[in-house]
CSV table of C-alpha atoms in Angstrom, one decimal:
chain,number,residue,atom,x,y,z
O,30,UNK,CA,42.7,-274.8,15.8
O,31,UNK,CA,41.6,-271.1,16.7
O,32,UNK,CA,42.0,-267.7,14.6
O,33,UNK,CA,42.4,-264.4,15.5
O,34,UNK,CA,43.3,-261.1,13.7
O,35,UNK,CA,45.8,-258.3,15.8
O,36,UNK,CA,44.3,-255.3,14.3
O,37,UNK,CA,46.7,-252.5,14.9
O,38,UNK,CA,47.4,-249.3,13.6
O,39,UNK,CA,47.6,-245.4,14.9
O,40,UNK,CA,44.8,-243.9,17.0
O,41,UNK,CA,41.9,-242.8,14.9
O,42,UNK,CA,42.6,-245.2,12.0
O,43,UNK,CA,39.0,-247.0,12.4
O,44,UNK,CA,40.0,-250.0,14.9
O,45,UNK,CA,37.0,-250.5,16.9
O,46,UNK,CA,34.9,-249.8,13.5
O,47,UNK,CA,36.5,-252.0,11.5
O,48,UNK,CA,36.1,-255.0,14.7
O,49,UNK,CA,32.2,-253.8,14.5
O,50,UNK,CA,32.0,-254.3,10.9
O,51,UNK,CA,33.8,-257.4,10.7
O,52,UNK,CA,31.2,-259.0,13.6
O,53,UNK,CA,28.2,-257.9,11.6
O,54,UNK,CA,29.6,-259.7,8.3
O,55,UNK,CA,30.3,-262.9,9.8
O,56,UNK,CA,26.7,-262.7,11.4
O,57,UNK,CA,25.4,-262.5,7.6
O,58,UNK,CA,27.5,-265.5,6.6
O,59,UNK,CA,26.8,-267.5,9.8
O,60,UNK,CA,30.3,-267.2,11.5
O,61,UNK,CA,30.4,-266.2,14.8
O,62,UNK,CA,33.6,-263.3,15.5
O,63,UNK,CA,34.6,-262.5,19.1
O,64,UNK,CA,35.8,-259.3,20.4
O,65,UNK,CA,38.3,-258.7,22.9
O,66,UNK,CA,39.4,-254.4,24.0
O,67,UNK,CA,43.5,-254.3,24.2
O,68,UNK,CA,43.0,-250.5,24.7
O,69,UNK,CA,43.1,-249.2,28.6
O,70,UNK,CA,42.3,-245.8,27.2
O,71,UNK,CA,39.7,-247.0,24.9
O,72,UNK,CA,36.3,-244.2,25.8
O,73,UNK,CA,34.0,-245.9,23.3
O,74,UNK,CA,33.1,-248.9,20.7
O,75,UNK,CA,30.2,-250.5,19.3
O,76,UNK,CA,30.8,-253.9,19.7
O,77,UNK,CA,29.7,-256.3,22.8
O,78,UNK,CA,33.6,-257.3,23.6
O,79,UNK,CA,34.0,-261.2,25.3
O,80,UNK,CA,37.0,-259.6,27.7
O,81,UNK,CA,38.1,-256.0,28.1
O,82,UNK,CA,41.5,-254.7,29.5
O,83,UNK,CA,40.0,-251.8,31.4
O,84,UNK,CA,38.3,-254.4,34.1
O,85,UNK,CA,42.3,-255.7,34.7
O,86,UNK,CA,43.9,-251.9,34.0
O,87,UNK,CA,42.7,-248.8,33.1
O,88,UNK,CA,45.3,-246.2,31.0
O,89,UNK,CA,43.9,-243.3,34.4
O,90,UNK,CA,45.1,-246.3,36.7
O,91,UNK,CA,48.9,-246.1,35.6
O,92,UNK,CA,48.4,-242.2,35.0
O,93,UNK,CA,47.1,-241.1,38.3
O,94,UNK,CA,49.7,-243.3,40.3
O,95,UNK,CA,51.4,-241.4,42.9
O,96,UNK,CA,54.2,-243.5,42.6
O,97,UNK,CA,54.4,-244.0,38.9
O,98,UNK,CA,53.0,-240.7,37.6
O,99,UNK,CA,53.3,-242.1,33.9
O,100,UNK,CA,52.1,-239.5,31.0
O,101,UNK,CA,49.5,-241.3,28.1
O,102,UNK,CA,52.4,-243.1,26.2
O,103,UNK,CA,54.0,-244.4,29.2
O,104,UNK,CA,50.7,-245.4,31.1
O,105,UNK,CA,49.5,-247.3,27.7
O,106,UNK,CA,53.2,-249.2,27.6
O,107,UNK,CA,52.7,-249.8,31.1
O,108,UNK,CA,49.1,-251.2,30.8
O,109,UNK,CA,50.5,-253.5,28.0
O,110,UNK,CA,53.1,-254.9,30.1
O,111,UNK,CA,51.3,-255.1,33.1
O,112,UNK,CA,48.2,-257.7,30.8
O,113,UNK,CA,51.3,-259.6,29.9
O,114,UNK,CA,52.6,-260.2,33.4
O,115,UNK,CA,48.8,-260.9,34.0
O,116,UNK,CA,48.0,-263.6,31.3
O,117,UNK,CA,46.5,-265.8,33.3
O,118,UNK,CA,43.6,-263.3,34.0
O,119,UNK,CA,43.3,-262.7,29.8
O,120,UNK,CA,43.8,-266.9,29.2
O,121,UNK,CA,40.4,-267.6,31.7
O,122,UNK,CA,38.8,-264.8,29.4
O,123,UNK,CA,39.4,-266.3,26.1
O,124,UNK,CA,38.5,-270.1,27.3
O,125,UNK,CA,39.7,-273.0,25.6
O,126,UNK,CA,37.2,-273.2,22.8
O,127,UNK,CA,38.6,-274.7,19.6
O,128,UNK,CA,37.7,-272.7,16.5
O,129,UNK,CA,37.3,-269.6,18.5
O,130,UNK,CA,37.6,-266.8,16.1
O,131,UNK,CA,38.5,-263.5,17.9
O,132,UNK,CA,39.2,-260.0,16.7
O,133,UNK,CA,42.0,-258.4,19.2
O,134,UNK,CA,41.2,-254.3,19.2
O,135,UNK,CA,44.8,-253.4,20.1
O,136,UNK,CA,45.6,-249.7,21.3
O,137,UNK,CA,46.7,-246.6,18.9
O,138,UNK,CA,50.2,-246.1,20.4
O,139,UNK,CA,52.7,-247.2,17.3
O,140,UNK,CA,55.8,-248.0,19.0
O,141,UNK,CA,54.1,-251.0,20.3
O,142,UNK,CA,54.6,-252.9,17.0
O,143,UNK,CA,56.7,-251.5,15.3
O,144,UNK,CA,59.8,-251.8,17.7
O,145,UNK,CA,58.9,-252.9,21.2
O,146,UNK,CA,58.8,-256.3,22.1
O,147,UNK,CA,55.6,-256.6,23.9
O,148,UNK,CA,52.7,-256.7,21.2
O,149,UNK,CA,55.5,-259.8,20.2
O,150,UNK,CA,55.3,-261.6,23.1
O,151,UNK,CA,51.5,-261.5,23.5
O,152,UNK,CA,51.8,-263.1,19.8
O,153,UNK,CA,53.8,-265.3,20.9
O,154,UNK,CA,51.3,-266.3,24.1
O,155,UNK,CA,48.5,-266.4,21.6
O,156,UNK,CA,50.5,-269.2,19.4
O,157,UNK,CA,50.9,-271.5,22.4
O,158,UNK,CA,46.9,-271.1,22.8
O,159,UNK,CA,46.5,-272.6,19.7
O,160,UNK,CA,46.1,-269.5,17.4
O,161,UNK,CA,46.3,-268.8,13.5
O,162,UNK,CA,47.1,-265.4,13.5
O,163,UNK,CA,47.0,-262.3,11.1
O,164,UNK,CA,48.2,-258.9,11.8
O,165,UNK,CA,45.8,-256.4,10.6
O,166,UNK,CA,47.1,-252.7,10.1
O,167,UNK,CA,45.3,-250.5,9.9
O,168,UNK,CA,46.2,-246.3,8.5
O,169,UNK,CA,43.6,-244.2,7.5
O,170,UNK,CA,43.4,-242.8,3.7
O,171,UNK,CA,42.6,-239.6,4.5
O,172,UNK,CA,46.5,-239.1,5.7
O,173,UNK,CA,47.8,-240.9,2.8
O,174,UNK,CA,47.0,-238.7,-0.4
O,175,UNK,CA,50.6,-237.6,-1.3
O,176,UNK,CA,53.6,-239.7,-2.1
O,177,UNK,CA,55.7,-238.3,0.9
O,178,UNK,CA,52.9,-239.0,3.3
O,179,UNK,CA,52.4,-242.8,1.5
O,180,UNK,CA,56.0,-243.4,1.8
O,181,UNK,CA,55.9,-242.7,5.2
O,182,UNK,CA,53.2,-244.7,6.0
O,183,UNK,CA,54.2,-247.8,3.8
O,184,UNK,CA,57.6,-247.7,6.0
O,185,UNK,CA,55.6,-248.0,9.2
O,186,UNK,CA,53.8,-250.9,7.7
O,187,UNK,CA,56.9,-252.4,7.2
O,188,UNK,CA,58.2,-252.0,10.6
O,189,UNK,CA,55.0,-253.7,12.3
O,190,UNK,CA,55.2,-256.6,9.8
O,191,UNK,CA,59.2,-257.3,10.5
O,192,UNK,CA,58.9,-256.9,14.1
O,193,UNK,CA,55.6,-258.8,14.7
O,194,UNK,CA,56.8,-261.6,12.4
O,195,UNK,CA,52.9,-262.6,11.3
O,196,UNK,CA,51.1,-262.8,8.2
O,197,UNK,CA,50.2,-259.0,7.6
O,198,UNK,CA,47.2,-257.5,5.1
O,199,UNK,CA,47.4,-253.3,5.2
O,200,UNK,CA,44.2,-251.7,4.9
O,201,UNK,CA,43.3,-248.3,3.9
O,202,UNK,CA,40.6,-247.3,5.9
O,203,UNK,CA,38.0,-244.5,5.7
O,204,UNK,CA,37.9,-244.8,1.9
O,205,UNK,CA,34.0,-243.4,2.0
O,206,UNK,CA,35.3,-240.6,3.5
O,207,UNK,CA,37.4,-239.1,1.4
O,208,UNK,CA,37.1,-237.3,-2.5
O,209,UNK,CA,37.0,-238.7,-5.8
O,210,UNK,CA,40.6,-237.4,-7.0
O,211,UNK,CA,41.7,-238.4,-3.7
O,212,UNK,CA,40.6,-241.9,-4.5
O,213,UNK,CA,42.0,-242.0,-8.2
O,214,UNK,CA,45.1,-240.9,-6.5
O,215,UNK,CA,45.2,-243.4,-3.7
O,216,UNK,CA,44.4,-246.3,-6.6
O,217,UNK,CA,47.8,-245.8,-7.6
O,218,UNK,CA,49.1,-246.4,-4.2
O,219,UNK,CA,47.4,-249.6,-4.3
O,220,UNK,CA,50.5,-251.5,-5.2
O,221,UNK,CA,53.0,-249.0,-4.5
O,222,UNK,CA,55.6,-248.2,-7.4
O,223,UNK,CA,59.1,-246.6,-5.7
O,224,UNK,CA,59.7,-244.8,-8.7
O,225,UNK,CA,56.9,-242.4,-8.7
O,226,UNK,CA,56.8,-241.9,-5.1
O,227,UNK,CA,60.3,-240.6,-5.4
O,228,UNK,CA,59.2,-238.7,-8.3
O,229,UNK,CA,56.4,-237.0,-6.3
O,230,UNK,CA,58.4,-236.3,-3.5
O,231,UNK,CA,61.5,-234.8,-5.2
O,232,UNK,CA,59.9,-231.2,-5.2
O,233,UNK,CA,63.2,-229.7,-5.9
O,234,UNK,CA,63.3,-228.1,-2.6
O,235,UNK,CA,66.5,-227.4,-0.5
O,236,UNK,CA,64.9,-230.1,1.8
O,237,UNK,CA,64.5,-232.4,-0.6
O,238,UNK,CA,67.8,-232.2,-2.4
O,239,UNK,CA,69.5,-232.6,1.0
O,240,UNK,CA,67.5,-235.8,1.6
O,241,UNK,CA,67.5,-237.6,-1.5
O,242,UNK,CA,69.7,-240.7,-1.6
O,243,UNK,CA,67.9,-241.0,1.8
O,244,UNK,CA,64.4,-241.0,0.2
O,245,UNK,CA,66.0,-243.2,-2.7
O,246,UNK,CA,67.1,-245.2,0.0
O,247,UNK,CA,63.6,-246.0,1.8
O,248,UNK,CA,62.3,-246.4,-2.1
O,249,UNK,CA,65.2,-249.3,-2.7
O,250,UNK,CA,64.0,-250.9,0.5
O,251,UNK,CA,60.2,-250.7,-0.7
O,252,UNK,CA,61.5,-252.3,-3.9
O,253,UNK,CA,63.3,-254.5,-2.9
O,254,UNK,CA,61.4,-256.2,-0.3
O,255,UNK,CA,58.5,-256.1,-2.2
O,256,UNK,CA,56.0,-257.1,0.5
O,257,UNK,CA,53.7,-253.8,1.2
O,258,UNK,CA,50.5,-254.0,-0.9
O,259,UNK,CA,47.2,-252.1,0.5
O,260,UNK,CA,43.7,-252.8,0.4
O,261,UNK,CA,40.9,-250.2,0.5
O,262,UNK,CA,38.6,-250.7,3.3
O,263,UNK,CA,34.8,-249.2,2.6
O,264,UNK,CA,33.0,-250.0,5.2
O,265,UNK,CA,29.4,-248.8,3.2
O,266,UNK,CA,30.2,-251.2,0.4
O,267,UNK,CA,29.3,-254.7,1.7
O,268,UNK,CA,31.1,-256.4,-1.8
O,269,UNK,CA,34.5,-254.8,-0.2
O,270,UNK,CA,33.8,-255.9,3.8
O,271,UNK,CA,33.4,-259.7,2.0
O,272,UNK,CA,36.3,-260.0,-0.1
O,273,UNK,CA,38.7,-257.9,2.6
O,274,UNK,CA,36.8,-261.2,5.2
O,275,UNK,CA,37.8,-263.9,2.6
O,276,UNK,CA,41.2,-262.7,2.1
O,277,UNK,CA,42.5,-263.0,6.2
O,278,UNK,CA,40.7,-266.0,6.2
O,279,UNK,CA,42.6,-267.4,3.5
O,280,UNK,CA,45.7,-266.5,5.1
O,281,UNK,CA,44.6,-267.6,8.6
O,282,UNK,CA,43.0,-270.9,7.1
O,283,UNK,CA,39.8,-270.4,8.6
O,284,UNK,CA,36.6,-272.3,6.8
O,285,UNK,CA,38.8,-274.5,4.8
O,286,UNK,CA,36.6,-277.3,4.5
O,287,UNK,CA,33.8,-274.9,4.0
O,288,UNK,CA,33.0,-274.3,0.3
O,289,UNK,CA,33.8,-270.9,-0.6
O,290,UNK,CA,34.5,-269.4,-4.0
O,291,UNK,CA,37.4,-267.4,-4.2
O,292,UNK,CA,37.1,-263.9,-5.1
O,293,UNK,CA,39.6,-261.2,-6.1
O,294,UNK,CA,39.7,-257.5,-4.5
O,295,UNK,CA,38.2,-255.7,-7.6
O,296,UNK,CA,41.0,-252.8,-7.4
O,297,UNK,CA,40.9,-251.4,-11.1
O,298,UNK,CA,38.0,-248.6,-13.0
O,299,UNK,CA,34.4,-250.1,-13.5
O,300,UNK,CA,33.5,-249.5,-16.8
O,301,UNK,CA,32.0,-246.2,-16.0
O,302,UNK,CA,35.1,-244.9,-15.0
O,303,UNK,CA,34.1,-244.8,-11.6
O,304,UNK,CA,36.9,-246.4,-8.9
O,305,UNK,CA,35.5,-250.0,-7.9
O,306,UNK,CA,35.8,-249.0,-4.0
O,307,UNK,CA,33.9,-246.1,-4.0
């Protein structure tokens, strides 16, 4: 059996950084994790990848095509289609190692999981190779302080999940970055109640009152599915790396036989009253 994680999300929500931190945990628990770049427009990373779409397709190759003249969303959809009509050149990359363990550092543009079908059939290519798979999203805090902007956000988490069909874990990255009542506020997000994100959003604006049994809507759908929870991602805080590491490997399966003692995601107050992520 192999493992990989499909870390996804919107450009600038800490990809590459969370692949780089990832790879230096497993080198302090004696794991070995493989990188692969998915991003043609990728300019820089940290991380030594085993295979890296720009030697098949660069994002300026599709752009400055006389022929195709494609802007930065079409030439990334392109470059995505074009690696899966080119799989053979991605399969000799990855090898036929079993318990390969590879991170896949997909690119920023959204529509390619949340509605598109290509990110789904590379899932699907990866599952004939053998793979346990986790989908890893991936949406930075910073842009998720306010109910209307969590909503939002929760709902595009959604939308990856159902189309890409995979085990899913959200992350809420760049938690070191942002301010202490900007973390007590996120903490509530955590596990996201409908009720007071509607609250929060119901401003009593002309907008608002115009749109509310279609906010009540997207909060029924939240309820009702019941299936978007967050983790905060600190990438400082070594304690959080581990247990966000223990918890896709649960769900991917890897190191079963290996004796590891479970441990929750601390996500409530220490006792002096600081948050347990910051």
């Amino acid at each position: 059996m192999r493992y990989a994680q499909l870390v996804v999300g919107p450009a600038g929500s800490g990809k590459s950084t969370y692949c780089s931190t990832m790879v230096q945990h497993a080198e302090t628990e004696n794991k070995t994790i493989h990188v692969i770049n998915l991003d043609p427009a990728a300019e820089y990373f940290d991380y030594s990848p085993i295979a890296d779409i720009r030697e098949l397709i660069h994002l300026d190759d599709a752009m400055e095509d006389d022929e195709m003249r494609f802007g930065p969303n079409g030439g990334l959809i392109f470059c995505m289609e074009y690696l899966l009509e080119n799989i053979p050149w991605l399969k000799e990359q990855i090898g036929e190692d079993d318990d390969d363990y590879i991170l896949f550092d997909c690119p920023g543009q959204i529509e390619l999981f949340t509605h598109m079908d290509t990110m789904k059939k590379f899932v699907e290519f990866l599952k004939t190779e053998n793979f346990m798979i986790c989908s890893v999203f991936l949406v930075d805090s910073q842009f998720m302080v306010d109910g209307a902007k969590f909503l939002s956000g929760t709902m595009t988490a959604l939308s990856v999940m159902i189309n890409l069909e995979l085990p899913h874990v959200n992350l809420l990255s760049k938690i070191d970055l942002i301010s202490k009542s900007s973390k007590k506020q996120i903490e509530s997000y955590l596990e996201p109640d409908p009720h007071i994100l509607l609250s929060e959003i119901n401003t009593g604006s002309r907008w608002s009152e115009k749109y509310t049994k279609l906010t009540e809507a997207l909060g029924k759908i939240i309820e009702d599915f019941s299936l978007v929870r967050f983790y905060p991602l600190n990438i400082k805080d070594e304690e959080n790396v581990a247990d966000i590491f223990f918890t896709i490997n649960n769900i991917i399966q890897y190191g079963e036989d290996a004796d590891v003692k479970a441990k929750d995601i601390d996500l409530h107050p220490d006792e002096d009253g600081e948050d347990s992520f910051g």
